[in-house]
Coordinates of C-alpha atoms and ligand atoms in Angstrom, one line a residue:
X1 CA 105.0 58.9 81.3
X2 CA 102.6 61.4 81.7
X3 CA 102.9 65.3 83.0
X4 CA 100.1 65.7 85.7
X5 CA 99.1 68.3 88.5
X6 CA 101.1 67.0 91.7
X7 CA 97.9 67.1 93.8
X8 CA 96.5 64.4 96.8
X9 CA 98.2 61.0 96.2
X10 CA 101.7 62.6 93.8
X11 CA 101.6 65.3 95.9
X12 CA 101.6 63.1 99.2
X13 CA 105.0 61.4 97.8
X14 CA 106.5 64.3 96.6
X15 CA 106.1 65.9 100.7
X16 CA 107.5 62.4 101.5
X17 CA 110.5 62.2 99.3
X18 CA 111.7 65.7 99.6
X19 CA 111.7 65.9 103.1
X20 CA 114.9 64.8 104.0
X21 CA 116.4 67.3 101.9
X22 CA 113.8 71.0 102.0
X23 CA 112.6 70.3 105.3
X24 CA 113.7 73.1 106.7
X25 CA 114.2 72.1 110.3
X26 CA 109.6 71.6 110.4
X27 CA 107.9 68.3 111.1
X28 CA 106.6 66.3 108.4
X29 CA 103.4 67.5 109.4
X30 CA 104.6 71.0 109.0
X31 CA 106.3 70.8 106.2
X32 CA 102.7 69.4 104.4
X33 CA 101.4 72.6 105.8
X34 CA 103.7 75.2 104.9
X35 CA 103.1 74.0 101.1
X36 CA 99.3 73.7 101.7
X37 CA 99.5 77.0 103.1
X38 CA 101.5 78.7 100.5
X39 CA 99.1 77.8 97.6
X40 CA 96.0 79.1 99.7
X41 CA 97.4 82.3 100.3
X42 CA 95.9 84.8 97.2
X43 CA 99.2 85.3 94.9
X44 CA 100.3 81.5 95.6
X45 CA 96.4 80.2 94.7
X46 CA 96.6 82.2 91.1
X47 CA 100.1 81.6 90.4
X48 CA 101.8 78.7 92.1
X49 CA 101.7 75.1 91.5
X50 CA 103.6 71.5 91.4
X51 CA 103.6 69.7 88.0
X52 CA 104.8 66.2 87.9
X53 CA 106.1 63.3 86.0
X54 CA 104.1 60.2 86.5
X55 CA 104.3 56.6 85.7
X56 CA 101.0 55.1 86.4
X57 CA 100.9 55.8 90.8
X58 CA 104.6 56.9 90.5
X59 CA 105.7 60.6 90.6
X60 CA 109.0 59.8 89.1
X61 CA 110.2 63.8 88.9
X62 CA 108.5 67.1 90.0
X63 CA 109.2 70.7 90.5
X64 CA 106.9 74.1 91.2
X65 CA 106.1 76.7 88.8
X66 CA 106.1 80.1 89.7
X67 CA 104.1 82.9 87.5
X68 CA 106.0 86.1 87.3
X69 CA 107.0 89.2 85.6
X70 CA 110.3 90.7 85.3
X71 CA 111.3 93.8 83.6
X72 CA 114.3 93.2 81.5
X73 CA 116.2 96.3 79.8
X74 CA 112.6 98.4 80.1
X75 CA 110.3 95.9 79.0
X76 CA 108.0 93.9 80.7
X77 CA 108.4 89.8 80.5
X78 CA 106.3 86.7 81.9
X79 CA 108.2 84.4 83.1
X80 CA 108.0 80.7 84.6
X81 CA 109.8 80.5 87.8
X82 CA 111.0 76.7 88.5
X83 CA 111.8 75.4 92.2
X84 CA 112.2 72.1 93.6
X85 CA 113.1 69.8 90.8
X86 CA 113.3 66.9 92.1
X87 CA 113.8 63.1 90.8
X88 CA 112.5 60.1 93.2
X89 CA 115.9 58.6 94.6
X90 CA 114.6 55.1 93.0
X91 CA 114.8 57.3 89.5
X92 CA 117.5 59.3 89.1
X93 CA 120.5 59.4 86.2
X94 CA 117.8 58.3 83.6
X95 CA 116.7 61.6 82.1
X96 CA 113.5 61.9 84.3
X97 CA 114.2 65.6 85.4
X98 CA 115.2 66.6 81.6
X99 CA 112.6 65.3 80.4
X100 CA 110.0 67.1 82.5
X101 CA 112.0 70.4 82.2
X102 CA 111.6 69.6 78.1
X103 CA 107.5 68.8 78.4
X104 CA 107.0 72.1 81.2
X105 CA 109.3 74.6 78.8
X106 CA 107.2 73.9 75.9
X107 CA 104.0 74.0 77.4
X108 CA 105.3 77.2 78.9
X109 CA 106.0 78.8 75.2
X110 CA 102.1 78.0 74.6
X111 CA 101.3 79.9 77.5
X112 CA 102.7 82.9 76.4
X113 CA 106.1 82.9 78.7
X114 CA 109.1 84.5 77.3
X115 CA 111.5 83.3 79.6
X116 CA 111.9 81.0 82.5
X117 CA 114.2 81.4 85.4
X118 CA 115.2 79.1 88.5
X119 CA 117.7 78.9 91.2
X120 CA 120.1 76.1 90.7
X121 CA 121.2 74.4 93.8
X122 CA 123.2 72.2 92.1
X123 CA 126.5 72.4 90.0
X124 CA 124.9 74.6 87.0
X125 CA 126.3 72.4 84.1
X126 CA 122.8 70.3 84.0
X127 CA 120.5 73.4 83.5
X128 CA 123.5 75.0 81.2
X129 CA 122.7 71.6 79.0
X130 CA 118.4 73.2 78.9
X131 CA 120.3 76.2 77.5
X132 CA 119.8 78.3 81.0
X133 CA 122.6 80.7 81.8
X134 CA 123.9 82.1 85.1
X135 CA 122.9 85.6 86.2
X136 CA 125.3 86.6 88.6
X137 CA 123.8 87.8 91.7
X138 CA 125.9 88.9 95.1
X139 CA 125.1 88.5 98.5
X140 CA 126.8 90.8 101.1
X141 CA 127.7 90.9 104.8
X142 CA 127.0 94.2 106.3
X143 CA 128.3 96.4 109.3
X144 CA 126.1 98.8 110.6
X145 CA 127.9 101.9 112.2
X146 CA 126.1 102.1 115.9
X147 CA 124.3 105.4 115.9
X148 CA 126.0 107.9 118.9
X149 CA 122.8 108.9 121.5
X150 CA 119.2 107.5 120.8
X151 CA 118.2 106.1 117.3
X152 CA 117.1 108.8 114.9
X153 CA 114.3 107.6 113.1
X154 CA 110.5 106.1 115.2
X155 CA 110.6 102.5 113.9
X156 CA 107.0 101.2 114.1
X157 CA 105.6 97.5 112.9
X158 CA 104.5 97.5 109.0
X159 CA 101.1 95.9 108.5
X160 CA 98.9 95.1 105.4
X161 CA 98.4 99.5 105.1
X162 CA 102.0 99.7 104.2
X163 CA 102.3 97.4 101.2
X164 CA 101.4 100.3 98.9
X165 CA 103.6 102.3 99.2
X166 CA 106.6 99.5 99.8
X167 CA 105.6 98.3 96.1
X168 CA 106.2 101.9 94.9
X169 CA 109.4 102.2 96.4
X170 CA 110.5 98.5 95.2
X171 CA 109.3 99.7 91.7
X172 CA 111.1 102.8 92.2
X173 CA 114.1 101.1 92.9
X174 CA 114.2 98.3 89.9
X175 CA 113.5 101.0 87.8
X176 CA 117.3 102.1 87.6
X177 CA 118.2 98.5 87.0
X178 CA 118.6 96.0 83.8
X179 CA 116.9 93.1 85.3
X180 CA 114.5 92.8 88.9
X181 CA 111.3 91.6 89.3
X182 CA 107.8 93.0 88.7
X183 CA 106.9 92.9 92.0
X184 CA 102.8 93.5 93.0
X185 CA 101.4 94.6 96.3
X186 CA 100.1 90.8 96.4
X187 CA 103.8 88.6 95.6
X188 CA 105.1 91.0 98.3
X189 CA 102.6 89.8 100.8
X190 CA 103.4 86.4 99.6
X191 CA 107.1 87.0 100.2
X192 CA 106.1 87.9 103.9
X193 CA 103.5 85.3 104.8
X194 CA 105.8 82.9 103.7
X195 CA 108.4 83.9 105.7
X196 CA 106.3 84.2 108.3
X197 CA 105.0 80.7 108.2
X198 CA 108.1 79.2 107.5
X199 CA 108.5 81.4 111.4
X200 CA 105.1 80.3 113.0
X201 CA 105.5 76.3 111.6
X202 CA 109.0 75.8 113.0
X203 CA 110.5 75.0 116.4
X204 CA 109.4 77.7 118.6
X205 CA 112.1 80.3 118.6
X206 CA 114.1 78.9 115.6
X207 CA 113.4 81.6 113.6
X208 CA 111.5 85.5 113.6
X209 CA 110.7 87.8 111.0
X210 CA 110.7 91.5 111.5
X211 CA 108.7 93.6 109.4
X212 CA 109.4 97.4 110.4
X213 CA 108.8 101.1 108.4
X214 CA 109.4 104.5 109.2
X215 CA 106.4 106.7 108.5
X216 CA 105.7 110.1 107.6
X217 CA 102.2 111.5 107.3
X218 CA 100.4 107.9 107.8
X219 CA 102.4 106.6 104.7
X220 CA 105.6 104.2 105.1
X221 CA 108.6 106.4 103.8
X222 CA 111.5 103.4 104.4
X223 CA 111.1 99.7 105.4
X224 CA 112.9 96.7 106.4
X225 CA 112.1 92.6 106.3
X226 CA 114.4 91.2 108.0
X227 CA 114.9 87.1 109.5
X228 CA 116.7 86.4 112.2
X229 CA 117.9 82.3 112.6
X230 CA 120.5 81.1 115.3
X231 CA 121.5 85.0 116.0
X232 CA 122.2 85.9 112.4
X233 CA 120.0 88.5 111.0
X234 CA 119.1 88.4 106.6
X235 CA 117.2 91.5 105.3
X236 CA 115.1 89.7 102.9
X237 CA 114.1 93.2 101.4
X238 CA 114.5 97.1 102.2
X239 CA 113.4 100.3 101.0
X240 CA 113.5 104.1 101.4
X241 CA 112.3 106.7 99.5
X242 CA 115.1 108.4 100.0
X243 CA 117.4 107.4 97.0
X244 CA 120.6 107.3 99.5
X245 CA 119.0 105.1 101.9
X246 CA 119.2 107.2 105.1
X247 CA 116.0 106.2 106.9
X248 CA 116.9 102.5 106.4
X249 CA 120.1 102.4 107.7
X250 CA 118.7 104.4 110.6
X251 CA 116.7 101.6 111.0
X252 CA 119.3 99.5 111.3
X253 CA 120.8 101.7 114.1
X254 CA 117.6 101.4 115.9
X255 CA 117.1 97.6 115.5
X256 CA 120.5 97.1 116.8
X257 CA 120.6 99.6 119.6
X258 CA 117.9 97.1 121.3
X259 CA 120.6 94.7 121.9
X260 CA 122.8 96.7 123.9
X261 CA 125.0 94.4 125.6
X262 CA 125.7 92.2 123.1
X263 CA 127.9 92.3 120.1
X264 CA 126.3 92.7 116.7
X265 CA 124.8 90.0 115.1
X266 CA 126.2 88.9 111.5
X267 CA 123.8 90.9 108.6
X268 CA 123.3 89.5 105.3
X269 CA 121.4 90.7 102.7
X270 CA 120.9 90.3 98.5
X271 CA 121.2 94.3 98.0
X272 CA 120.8 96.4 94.4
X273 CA 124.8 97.3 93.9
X274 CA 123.6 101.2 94.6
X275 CA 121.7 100.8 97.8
X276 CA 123.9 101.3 100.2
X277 CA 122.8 103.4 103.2
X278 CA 125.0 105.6 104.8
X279 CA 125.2 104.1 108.0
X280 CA 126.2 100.9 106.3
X281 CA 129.1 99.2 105.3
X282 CA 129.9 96.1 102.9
X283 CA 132.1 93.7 105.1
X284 CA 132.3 91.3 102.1
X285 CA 130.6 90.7 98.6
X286 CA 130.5 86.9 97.2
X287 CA 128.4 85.3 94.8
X288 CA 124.9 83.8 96.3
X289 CA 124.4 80.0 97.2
X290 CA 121.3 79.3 94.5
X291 CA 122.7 80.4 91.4
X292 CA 120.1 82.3 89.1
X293 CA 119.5 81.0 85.8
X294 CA 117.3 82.2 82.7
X295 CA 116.6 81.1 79.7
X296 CA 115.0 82.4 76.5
X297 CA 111.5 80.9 75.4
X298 CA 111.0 81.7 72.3
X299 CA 114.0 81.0 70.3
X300 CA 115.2 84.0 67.9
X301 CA 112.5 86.3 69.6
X302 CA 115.0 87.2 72.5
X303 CA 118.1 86.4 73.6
X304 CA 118.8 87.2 77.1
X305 CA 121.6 89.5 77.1
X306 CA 125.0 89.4 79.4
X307 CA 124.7 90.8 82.7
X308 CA 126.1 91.6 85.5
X309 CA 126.0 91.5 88.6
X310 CA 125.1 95.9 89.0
X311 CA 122.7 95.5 86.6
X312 CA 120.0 93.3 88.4
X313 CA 118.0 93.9 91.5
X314 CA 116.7 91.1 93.1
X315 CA 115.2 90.7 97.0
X316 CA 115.6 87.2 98.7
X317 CA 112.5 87.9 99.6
X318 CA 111.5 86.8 96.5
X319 CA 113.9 83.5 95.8
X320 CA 111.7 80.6 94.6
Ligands
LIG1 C1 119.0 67.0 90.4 C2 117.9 65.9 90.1 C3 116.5 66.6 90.0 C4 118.2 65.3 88.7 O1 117.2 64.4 88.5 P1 117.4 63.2 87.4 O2 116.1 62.7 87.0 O3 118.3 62.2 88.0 O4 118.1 64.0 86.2 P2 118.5 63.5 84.8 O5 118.6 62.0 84.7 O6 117.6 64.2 83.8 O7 120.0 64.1 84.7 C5 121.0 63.6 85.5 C6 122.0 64.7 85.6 O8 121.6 65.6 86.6 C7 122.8 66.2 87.1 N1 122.8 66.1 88.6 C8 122.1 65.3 89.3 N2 122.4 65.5 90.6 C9 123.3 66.5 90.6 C10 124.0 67.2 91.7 N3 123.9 66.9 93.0 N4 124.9 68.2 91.3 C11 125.1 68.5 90.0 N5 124.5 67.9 89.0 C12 123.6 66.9 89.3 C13 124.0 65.5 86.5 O9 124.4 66.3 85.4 C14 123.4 64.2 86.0 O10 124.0 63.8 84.8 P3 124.9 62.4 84.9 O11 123.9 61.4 85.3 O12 125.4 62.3 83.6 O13 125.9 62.7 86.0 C15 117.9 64.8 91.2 O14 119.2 64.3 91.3 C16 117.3 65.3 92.5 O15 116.1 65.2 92.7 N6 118.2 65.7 93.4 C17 117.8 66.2 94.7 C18 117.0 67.5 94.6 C19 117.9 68.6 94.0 O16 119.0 68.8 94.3 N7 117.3 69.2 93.0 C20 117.9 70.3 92.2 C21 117.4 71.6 92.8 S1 118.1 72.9 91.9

């Protein structure tokens, strides 16, 4: 078996295969598209791709790679981001996926990676046998006091301008923590287009995205992405410059005062342990459905050290 780009016909039966299960509520047709689309967009074109596994015509196993940085413990690191490792019904239980993890970890090492990371979606014993470890990582549900009188912050629409100064506070932020993401003006534009697609390819209504800042002199001082699905909001990703988090919880008030009548919807979010805004209140804390995993590259070079779940900072916006 041969490692290959999944492009035209592999990448045709990978769409196929995987539908059933990543489809994400899109048409075939859509489905195609929202991948097409991702790797067009200007971070996804220079730093995402499917490899695959084949045997003559056959994909047999697959996944993406992602290109990133992290900073772990002050220094920066490249690392391989894996997704959507997936095995051809017709070829699963023989080693397939092991053995394309194998071939794209060393090739990584070549490349100059230092560590690679992935979500697990699955029991974690099978990447724990590729020497990955669990990261623990929290998700919260949120109550957001209602604000008495009017909201006290003008909420406007975030565009392209903003992005700026939203990587400077998300820099900002990861700085206080052992592990996050390096994250450029360009993977955060990724992080919304691909949201927003994933809005625009879907049933009509299925899903939003709202994309909101508070300004002060023309430059974004606080923001909040935020999804909304069957009445339950996520906020993939928020910022203030304010370390307590005032102006986004604020924010909060103001999205929720437009739905007067009604009671609040259920908030989720992936937050840093110490961004907590004011207004705000963790309901609950629990681990996160994809478990994050990482792994060391070069053997002896670094080990990744034990952390918790305080010291890393990292935005579903940015889950791969
Ligand atoms: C997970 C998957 C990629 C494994 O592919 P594969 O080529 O069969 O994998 P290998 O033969 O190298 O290894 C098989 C091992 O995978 C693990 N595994 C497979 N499916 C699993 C699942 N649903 N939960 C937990 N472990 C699983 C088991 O440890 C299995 O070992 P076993 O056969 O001794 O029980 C394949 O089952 C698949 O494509 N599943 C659907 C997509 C998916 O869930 N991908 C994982 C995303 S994180």
């Amino acid at each position: 078996m041969t490692l290959s780009p999944a492009t035209g016909p592999y990448l045709a039966q990978i769409l196929e295969n995987s539908y059933p299960i990543w489809n994400d509520g899109l048409t075939p047709s859509a489905y195609a598209r929202y991948w097409d689309a991702q790797i067009r967009t200007p971070w996804g074109a220079a730093h995402l791709d499917r490899v695959a596994l084949v045997d003559g015509d056959t994909v047999v196993s697959s996944l993406k790679r992602y290109d990133l940085n992290a900073r772990l413990d002050g220094r920066i690191r490249r690392v391989l981001g894996l997704g959507a490792v997936f095995t051809s019904p017709a070829h699963r239980g023989r080693g397939a996926a092991r053995e394309l993890l194998q071939r794209v970890l060393a090739t990584a090492v070549t490349e100059g990676y230092e560590l690679a990371a992935l979500f697990s979606e699955i029991a974690p014993a099978f990447y724990e046998r590729l020497d990955f470890v669990s990261v623990p990582l929290h998700e919260i549900r949120i109550a957001v006091r209602p604000s008495r009188g009017s909201p006290a912050v003008l909420v406007r629409a975030g565009d392209q301008r903003d992005l700026p100064a939203i990587a400077e506070m998300s820099a900002r932020r990861s700085a206080t923590t052992r592990l996050a993401l390096e994250r450029s003006e360009e993977l955060i534009r990724f992080g919304l287009t691909k949201r927003r697609l994933l809005a625009g390819l879907g049933p009509p209504g299925l899903r939003q995205v709202e994309f909101l800042v508070v300004e002060e002199g023309y430059t974004a001082v606080a923001y909040v992405i935020g999804s909304e699905q069957d009445g339950k909001w996520f906020i993939e990703e928020a910022g203030d410059r304010d370390p307590a988090g005032a102006r986004v919880g604020a924010m909060m008030q103001a999205m929720l005062s437009r739905l007067p009548a009604e009671s609040p919807p259920e908030i989720r979010a992936w937050w840093p342990h110490d961004f907590i805004p004011p207004q705000v209140e963790v309901a609950e804390r629990y681990p996160t459905n994809g478990v994050l995993m990482i792994r060391a590259l070069t053997d002896g070079i670094l080990a990744v050290p034990p952390l918790r779940a305080e010291d890393v900072a990292y935005w579903r916006l940015d889950y791969f």
